[in-house]
mmCIF file of C-alpha atoms in Angstrom:
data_model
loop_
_atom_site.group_PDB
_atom_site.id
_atom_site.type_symbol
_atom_site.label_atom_id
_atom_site.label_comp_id
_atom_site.label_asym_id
_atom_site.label_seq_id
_atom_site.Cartn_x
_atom_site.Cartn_y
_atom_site.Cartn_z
ATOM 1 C CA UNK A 1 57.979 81.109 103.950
ATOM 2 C CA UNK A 2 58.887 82.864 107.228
ATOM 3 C CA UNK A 3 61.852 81.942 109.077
ATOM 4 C CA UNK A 4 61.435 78.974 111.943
ATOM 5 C CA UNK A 5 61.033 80.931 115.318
ATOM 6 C CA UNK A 6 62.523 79.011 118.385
ATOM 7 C CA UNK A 7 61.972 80.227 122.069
ATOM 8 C CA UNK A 8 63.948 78.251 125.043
ATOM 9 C CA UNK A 9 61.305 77.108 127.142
ATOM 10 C CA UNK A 10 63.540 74.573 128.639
ATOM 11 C CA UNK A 11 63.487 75.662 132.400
ATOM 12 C CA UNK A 12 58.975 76.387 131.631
ATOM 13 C CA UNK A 13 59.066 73.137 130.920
ATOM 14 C CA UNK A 14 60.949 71.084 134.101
ATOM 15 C CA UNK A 15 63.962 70.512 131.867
ATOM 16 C CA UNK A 16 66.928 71.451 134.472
ATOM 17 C CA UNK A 17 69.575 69.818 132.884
ATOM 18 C CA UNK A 18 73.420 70.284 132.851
ATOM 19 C CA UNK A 19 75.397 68.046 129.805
ATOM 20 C CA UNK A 20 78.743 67.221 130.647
ATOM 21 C CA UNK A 21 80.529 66.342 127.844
ATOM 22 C CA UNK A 22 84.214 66.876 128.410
ATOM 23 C CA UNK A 23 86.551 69.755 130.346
ATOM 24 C CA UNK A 24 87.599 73.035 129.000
ATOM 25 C CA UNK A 25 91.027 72.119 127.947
ATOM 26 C CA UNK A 26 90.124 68.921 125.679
ATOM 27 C CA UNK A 27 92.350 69.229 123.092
ATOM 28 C CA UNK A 28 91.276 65.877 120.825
ATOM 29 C CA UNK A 29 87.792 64.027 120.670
ATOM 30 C CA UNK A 30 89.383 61.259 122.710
ATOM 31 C CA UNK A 31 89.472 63.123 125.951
ATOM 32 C CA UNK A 32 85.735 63.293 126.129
ATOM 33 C CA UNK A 33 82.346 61.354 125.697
ATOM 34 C CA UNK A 34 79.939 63.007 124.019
ATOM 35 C CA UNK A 35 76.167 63.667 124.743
ATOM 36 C CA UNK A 36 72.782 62.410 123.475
ATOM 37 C CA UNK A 37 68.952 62.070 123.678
ATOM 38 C CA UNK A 38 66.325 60.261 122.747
ATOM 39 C CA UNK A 39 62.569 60.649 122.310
ATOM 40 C CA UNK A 40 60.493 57.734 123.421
ATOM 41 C CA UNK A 41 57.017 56.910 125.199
ATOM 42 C CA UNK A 42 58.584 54.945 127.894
ATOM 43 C CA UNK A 43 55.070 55.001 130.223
ATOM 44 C CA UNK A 44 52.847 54.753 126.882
ATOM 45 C CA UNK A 45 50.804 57.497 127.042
ATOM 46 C CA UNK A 46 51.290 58.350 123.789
ATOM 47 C CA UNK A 47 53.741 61.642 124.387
ATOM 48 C CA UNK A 48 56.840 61.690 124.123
ATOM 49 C CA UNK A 49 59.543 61.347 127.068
ATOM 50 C CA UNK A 50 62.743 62.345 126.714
ATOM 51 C CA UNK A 51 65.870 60.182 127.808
ATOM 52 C CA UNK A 52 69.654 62.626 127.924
ATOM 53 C CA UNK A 53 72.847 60.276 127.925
ATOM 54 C CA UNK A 54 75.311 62.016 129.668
ATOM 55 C CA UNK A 55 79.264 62.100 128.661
ATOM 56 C CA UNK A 56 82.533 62.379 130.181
ATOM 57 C CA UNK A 57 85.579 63.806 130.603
ATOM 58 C CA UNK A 58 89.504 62.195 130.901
ATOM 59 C CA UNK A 59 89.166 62.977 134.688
ATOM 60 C CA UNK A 60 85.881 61.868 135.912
ATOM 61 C CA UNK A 61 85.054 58.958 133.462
ATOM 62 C CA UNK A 62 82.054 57.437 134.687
ATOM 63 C CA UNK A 63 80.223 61.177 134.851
ATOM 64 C CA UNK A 64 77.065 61.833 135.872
ATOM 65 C CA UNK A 65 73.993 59.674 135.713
ATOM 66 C CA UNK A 66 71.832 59.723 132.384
ATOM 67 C CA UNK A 67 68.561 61.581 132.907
ATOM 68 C CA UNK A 68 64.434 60.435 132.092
ATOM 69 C CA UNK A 69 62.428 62.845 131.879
ATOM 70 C CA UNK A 70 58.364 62.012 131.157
ATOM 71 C CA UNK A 71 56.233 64.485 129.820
ATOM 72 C CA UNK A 72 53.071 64.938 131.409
ATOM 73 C CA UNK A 73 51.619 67.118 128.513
ATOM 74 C CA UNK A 74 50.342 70.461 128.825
ATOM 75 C CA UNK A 75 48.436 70.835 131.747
ATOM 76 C CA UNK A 76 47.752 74.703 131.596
ATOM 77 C CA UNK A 77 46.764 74.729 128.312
ATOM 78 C CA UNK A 78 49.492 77.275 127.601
ATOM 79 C CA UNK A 79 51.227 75.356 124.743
ATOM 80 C CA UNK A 80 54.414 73.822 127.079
ATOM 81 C CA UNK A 81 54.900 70.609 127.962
ATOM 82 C CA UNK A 82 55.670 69.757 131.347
ATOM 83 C CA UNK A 83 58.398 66.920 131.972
ATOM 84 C CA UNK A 84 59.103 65.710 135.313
ATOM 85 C CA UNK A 85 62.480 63.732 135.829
ATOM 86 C CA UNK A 86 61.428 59.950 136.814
ATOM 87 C CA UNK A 87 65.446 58.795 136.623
ATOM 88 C CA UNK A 88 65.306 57.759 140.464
ATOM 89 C CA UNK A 89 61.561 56.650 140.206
ATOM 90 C CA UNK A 90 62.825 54.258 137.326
ATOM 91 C CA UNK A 91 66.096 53.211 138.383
#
């Protein structure tokens, strides 16, 4: 079997996102709070929306706001997805 291929199309896609978990100098797991996602159809139109959890770091605790993102499938017909961030729409 050929080796998965992966190409970024992050930025193609409406995905401008910047994680924050933690500053340069953490020096143990406690002095940050980590990332994470989720997949989910949150407007049920059966494709999937993507939800980012931002983290943390000792300094600026509460960080950013966590991002939703729906995807409004592929509208081109050019194989990307395009997701549009609803995370003020939806409150």
């Amino acid at each position: 079997h050929p080796a998965p291929y992966f190409v970024d199309i992050a930025s193609t896609a409406g995905l401008d996102v910047v994680q924050v978990s933690g500053g340069a100098d953490v020096d143990y797991i406690i002095d940050s709070l980590g990332t994470g996602g989720a997949w989910l159809d949150y407007d049920g139109d059966g494709d999937p929306d993507l939800y980012l959890v931002q983290g943390a770091t000792k300094d600026a605790p509460e960080g950013p706001p966590d991002q939703l993102y729906r995807n409004d499938g592929d509208p081109d017909g050019e194989g990307v997805p395009q997701f549009v961030d609803v995370t003020a729409a939806t409150g």
